[in-house]
Tab-separated table of C-alpha atoms in Angstrom:
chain	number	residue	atom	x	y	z
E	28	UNK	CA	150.164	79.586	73.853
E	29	UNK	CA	151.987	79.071	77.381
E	30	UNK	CA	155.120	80.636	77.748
E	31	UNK	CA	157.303	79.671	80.688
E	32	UNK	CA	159.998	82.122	82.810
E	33	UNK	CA	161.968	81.621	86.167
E	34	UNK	CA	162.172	83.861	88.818
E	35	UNK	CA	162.261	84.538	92.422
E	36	UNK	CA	159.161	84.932	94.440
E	37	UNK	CA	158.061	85.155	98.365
E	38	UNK	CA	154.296	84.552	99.209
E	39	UNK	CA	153.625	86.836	101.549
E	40	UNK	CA	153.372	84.558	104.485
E	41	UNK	CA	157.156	83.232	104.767
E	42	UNK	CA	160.075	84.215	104.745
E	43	UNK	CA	161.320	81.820	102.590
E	44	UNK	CA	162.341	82.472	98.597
E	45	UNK	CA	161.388	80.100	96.375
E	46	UNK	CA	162.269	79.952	92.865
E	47	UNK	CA	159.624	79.342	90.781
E	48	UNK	CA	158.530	79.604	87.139
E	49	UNK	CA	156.185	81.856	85.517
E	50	UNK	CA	153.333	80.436	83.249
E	51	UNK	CA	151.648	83.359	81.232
E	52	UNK	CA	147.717	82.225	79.546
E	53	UNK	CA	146.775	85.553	77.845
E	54	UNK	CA	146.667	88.111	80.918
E	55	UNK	CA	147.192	85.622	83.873
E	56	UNK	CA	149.962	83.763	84.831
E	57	UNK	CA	150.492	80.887	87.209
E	58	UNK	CA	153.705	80.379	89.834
E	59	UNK	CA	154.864	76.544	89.163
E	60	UNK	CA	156.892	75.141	92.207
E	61	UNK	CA	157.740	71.531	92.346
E	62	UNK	CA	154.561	69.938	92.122
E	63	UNK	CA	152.298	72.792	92.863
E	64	UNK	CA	150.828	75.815	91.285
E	65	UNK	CA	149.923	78.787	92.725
E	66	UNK	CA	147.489	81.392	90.911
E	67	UNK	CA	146.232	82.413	89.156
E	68	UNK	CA	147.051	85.774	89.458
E	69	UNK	CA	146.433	88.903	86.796
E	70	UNK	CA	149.039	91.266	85.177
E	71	UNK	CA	146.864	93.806	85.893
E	72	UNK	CA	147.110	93.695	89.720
E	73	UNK	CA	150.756	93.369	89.236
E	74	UNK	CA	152.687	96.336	90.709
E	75	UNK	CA	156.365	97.627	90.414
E	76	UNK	CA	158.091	98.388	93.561
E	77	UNK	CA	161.505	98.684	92.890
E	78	UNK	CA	165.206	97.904	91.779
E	79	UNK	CA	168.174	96.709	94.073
E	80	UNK	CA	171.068	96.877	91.453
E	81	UNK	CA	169.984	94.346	88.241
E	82	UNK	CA	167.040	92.745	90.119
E	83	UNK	CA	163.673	94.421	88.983
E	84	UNK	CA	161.111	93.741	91.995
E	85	UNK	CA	157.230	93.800	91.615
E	86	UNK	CA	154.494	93.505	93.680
E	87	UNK	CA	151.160	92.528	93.901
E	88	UNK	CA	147.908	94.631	94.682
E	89	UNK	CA	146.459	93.827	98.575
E	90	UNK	CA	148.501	91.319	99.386
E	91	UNK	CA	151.787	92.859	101.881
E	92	UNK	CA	154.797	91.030	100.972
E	93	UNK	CA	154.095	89.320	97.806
E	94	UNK	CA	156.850	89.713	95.451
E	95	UNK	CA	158.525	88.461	92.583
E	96	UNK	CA	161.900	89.136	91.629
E	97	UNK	CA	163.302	89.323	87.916
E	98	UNK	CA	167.268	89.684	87.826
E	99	UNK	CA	168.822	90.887	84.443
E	100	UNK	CA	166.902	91.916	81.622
E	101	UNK	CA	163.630	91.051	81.415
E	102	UNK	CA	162.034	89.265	78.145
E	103	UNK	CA	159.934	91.304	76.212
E	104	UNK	CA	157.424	88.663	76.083
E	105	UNK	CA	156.879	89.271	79.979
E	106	UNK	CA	157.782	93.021	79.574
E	107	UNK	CA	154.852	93.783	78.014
E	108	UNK	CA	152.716	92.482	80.189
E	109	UNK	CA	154.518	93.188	83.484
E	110	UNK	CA	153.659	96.962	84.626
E	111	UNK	CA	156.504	99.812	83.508
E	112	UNK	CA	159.618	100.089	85.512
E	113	UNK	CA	159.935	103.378	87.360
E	114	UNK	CA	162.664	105.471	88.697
E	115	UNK	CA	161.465	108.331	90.443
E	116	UNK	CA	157.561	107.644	90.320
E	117	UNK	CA	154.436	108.041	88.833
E	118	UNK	CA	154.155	111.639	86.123
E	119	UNK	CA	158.528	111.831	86.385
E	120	UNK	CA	158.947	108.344	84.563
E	121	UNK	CA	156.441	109.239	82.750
E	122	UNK	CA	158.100	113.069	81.889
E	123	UNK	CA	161.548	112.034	82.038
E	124	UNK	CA	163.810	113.403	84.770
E	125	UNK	CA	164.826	116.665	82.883
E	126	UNK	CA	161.214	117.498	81.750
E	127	UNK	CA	160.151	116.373	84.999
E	128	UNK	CA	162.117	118.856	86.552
E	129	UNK	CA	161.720	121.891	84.304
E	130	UNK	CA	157.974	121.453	85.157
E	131	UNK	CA	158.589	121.477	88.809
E	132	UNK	CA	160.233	124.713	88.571
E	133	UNK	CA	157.670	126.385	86.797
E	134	UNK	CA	154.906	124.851	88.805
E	135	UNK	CA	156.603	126.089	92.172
E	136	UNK	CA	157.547	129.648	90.323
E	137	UNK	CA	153.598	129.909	89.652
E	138	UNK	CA	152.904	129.152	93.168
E	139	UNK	CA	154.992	131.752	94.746
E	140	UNK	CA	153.283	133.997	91.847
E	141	UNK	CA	150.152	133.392	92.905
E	142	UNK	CA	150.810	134.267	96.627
E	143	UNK	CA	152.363	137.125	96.191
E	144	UNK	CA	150.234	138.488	93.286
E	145	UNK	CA	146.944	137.118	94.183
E	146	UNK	CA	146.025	139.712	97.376
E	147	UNK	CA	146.372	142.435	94.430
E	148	UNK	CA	143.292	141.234	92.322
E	149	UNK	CA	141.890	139.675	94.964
E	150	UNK	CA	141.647	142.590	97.957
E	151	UNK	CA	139.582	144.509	95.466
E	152	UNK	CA	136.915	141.781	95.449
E	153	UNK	CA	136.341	142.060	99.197
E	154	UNK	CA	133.132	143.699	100.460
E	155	UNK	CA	134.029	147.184	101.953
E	156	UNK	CA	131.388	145.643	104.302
E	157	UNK	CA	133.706	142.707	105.513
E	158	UNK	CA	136.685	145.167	105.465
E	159	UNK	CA	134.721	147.284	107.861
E	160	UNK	CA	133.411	144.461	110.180
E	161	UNK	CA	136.762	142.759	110.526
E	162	UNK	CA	138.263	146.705	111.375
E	163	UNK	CA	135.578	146.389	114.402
E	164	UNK	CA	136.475	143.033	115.621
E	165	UNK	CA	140.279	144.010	115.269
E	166	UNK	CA	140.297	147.376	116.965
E	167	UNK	CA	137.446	148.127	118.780
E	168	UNK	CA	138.208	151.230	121.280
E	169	UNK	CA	141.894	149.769	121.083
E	170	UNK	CA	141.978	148.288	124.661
E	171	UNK	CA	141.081	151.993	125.925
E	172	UNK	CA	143.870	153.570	124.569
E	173	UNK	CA	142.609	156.120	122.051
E	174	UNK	CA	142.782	159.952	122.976
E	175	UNK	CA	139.785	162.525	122.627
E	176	UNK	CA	138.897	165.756	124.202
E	177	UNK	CA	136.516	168.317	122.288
E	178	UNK	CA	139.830	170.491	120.972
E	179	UNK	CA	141.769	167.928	119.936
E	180	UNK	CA	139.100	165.888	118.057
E	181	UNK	CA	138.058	168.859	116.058
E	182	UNK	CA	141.796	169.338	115.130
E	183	UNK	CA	142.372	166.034	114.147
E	184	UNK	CA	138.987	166.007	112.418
E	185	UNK	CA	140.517	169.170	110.483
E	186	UNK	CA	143.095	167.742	109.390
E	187	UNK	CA	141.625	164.552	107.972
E	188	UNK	CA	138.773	166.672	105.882
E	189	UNK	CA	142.383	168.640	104.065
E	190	UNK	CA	143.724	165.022	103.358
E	191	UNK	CA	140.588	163.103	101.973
E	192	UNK	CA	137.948	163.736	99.725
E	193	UNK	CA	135.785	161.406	101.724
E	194	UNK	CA	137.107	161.471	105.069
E	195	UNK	CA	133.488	160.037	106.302
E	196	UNK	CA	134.986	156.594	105.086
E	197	UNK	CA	137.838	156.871	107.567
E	198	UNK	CA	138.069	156.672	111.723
E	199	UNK	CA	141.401	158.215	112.309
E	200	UNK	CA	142.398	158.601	116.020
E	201	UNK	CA	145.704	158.817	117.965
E	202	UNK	CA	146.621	155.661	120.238
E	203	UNK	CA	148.226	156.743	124.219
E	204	UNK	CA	151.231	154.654	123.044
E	205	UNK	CA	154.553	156.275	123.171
E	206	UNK	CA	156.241	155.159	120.159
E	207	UNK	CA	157.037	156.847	117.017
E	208	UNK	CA	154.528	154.911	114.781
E	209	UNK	CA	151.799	155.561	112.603
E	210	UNK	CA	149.571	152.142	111.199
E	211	UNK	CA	146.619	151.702	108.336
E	212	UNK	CA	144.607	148.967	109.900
E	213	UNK	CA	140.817	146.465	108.019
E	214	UNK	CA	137.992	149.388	107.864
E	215	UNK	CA	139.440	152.511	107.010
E	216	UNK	CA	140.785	152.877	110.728
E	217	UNK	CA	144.345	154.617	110.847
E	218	UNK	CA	145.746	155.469	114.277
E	219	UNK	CA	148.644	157.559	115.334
E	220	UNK	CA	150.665	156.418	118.090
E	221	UNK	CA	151.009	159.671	120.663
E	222	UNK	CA	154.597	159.317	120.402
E	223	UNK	CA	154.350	160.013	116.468
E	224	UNK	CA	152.633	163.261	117.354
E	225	UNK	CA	155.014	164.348	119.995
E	226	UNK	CA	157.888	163.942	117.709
E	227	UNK	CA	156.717	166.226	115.269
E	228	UNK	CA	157.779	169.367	115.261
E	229	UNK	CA	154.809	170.750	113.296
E	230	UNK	CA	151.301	169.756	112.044
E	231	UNK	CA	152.745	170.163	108.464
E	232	UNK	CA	154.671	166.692	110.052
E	233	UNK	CA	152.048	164.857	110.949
E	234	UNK	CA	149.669	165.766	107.629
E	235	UNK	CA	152.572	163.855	105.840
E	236	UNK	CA	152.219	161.246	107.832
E	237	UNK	CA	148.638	160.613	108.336
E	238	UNK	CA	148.415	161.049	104.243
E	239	UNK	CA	150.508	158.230	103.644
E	240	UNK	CA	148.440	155.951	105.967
E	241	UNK	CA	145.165	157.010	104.280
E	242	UNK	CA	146.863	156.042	100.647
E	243	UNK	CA	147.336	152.462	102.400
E	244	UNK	CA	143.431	152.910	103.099
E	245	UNK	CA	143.218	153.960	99.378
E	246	UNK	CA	144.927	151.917	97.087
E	247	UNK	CA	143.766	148.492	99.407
E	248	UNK	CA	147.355	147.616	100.392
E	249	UNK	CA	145.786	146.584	104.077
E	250	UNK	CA	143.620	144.227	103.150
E	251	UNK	CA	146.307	143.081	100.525
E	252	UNK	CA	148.674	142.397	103.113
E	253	UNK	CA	146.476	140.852	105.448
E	254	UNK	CA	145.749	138.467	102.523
E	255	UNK	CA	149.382	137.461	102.228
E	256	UNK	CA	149.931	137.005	105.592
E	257	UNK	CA	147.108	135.958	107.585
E	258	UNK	CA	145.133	134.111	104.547
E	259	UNK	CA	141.722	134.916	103.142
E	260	UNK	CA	140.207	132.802	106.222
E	261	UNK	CA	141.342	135.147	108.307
E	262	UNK	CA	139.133	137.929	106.615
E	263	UNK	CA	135.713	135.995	105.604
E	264	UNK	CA	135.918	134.051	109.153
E	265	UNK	CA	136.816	137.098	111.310
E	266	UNK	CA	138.455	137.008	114.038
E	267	UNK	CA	138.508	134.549	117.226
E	268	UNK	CA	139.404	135.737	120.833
E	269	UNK	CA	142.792	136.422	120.291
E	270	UNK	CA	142.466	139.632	118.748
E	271	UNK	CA	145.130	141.791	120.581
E	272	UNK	CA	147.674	139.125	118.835
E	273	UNK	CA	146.031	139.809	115.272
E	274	UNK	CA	146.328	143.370	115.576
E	275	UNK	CA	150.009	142.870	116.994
E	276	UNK	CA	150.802	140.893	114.059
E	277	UNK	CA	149.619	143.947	111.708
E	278	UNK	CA	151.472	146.417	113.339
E	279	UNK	CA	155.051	144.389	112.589
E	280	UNK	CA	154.017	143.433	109.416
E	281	UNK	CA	155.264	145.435	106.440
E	282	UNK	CA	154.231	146.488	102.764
E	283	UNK	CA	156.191	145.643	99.294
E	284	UNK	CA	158.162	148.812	98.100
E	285	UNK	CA	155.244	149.098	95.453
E	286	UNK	CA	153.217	149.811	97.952
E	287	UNK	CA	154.935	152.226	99.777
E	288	UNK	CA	156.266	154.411	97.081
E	289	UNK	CA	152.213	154.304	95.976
E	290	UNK	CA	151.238	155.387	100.149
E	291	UNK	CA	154.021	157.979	99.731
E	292	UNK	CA	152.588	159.299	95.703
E	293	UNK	CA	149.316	159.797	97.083
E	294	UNK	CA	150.714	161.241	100.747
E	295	UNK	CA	152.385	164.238	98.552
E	296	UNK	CA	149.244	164.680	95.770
E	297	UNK	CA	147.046	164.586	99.272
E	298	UNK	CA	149.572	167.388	100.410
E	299	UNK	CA	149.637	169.361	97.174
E	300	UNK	CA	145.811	168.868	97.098
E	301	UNK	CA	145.482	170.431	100.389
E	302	UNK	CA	148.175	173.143	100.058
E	303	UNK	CA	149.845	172.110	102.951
E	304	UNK	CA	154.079	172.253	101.894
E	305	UNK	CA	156.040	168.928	101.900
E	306	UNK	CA	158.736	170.407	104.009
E	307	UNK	CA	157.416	169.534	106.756
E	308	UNK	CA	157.701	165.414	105.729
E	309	UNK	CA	160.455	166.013	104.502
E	310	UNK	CA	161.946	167.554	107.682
E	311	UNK	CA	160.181	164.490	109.532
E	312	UNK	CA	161.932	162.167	107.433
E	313	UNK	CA	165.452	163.456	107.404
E	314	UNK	CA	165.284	163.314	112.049
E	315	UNK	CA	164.012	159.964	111.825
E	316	UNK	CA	167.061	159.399	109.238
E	317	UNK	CA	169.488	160.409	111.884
E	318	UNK	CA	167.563	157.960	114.662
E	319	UNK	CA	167.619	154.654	112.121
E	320	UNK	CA	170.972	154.971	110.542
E	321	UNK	CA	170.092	155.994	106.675
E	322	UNK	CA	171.296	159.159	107.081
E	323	UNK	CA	174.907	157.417	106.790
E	324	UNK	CA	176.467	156.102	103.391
E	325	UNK	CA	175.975	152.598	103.999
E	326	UNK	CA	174.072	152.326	106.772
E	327	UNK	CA	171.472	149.338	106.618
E	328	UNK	CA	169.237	152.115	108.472
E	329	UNK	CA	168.684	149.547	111.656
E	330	UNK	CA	169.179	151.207	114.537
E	331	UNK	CA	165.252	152.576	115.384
E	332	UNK	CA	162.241	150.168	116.263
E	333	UNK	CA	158.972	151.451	115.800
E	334	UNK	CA	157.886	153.556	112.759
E	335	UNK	CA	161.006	152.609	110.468
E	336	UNK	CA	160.962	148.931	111.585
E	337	UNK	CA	157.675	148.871	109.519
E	338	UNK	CA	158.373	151.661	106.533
E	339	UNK	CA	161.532	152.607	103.861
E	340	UNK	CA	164.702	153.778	105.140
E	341	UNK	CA	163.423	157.872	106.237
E	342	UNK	CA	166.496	159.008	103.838
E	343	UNK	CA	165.298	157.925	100.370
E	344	UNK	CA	161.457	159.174	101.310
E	345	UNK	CA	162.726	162.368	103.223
E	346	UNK	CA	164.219	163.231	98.740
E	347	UNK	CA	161.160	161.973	97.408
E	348	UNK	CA	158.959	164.581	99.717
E	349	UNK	CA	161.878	167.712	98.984
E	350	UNK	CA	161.287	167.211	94.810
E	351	UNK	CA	157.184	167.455	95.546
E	352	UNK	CA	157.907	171.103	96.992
E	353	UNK	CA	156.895	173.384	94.100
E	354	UNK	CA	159.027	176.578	94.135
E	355	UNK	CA	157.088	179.713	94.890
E	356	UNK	CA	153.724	178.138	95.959
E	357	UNK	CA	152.150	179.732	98.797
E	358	UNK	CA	151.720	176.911	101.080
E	359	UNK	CA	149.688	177.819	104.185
E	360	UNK	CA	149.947	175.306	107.661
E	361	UNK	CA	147.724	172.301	108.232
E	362	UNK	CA	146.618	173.565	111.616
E	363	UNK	CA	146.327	176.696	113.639
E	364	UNK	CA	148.949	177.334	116.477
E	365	UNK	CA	146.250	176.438	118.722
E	366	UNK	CA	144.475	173.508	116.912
E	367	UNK	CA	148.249	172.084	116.866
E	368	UNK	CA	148.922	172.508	120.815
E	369	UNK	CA	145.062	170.925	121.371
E	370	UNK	CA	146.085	167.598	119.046
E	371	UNK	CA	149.623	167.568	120.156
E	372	UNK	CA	148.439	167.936	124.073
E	373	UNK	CA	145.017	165.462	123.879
E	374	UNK	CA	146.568	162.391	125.121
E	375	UNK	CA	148.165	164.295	128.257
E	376	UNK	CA	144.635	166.115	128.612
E	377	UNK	CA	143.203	162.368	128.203
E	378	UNK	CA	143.322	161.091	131.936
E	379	UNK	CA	140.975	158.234	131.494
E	380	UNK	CA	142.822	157.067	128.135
E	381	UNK	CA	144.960	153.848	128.732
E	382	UNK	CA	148.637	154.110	128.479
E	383	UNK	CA	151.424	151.254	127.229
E	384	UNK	CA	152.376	149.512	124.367
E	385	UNK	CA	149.998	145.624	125.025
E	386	UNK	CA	147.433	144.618	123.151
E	387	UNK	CA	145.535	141.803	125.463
E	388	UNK	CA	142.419	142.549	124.811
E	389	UNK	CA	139.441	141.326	126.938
């Protein structure tokens, strides 16, 4: 049975609108106009493109400009064959705008889940030996700039074997950069910026310190931030030229609050382990409070690049290290008098050892 409907329609190839009538034969219809017939055409290439106040506007499939043009409601007999009006587009008609938009929401809120959650099931899963071959690339000798002489490496070496049960896992060394700044870096590499080192006031300091940098190492919070922000192609692809930039990058960038309060747990068990006293942190913490701000009621604790631009304010960490102390234990130093002058002295020994704060790497 025909069935017969007017409308508006353009061809494609003028500008001109012609009104025309629509004869539907099962799943095809014809366009009647005056004396001719164009078509036919199928239902099924038909194609909704819009509405401009009560005119519904459809398309058709491959051919630019084609369009018919229904104004007012539309008979169901020619609803049901003509494609489903839509508002916003494809899955939201489909949803409705309120479901639509509750789904949205939860997709995005899994999204941001995933990136900030992923790197902590996922940094596991990397091969210790792609941590350690991406440490290489990253640091190398550091551009010349790490310390040694004979003293001062066996000090430092002391002090690592009291803070780790496998300290042949780590490559600890202290940068000839002078800025108070300690940083966990790919490959169980931690380095201690000379300017740290001169700051402290004892070896007790520094133990604190270093221990907190090794629980980064530990509990795989470097590779975890690396994850979030560099991306995993960043750590299966390596590195490219531009090294010195990649390594700047992980010196500014900073750990959740999880993280540190876990660096800082395993800094004081480290401590305990060793028998070296927490007052020593403790003490560290509370100077560097007076340089960044915390020490103040209501100080946002901003006032100090460097090793606080990258950590916790130094007031809340400087109470966590005083409850560790445990009363009446007999505590002895990290170093000897003399191992402490050798590590505190090696970069000023070190005359061939680079100086300066650049990373451009050749």
């Amino acid at each position: 049975m025909d069935t017969f409907f007017n409308v508006w329609h353009y061809d494609g190839r003028s500008a001109v609108r012609r009104k025309v009538e629509i004869q539907t034969i099962g799943r095809q219809f014809f366009l009647l106009e005056n004396e001719r017939r164009h078509g036919p055409f199928s239902f099924s290439d038909v194609e909704y493109v819009t509405r401009k106040e009560n005119v519904h506007v459809y398309g058709l499939a491959d051919v630019d400009g084609w369009r018919l043009m229904l104004s007012g409601p539309v008979p169901s007999e020619l609803s049901e064959l003509l494609p489903a009006h839509r508002k916003y587009g494809g899955w939201v008609d489909r949803l409705g705008l309120g479901k639509a938009t509750i789904a949205f929401t939860l997709a995005s809120a899994a999204a941001v889940a995933v990136v900030l959650l992923s790197p902590q099931w996922l940094a596991p899963l990397i091969p210790s030996s792609v941590d350690k071959k991406l440490g290489d690339a990253l640091v190398g000798d550091f551009g010349g700039r790490f310390c040694s002489t004979p003293a001062g490496d066996a000090a430092l070496k002391k002090l690592v074997n009291s803070l780790d049960s496998n300290p042949q896992d780590l490559q600890v060394e202290v940068a000839k950069i002078d800025m108070i700044n300690a940083v966990a870096l790919p490959g169980g590499k931690v380095i201690l910026f000379d300017g740290l080192v001169k700051q402290a006031r004892s070896p007790d300091e520094v133990a604190g310190v270093l221990a907190h940098e090794i629980g980064h190492v530990r509990e795989k919070h470097v590779m975890q931030a690396l994850l979030r922000q560099m991306g995993l192609a960043v750590v299966l692809g390596g590195v490219d030229g531009n090294s010195g930039a990649l390594v700047n990058n992980m010196l500014a960038m900073s750990y959740s609050r999880n993280s540190e309060a876990e660096a800082d747990a395993h800094s004081m068990k480290a401590l305990g382990k060793a028998e070296i006293s927490p007052v020593g942190t403790a003490s560290f913490f509370e100077r560097l409070s007076e340089l960044d701000g915390s020490a103040r009621s209501g100080d946002k604790g901003q006032g100090i690049a460097g090793y606080m631009s990258s950590h916790p304010l130094s007031r809340e960490r400087k109470k966590a290290f005083e409850k560790s102390i445990v009363k009446g234990k007999n505590y002895k130093p990290a170093l000897t008098a003399t191992e402490w002058t050798e590590l505190k002295t090696m970069c000023t020994q070190d005359r061939k050892a680079k100086s300066g704060f650049g990373f451009d790497f050749e």
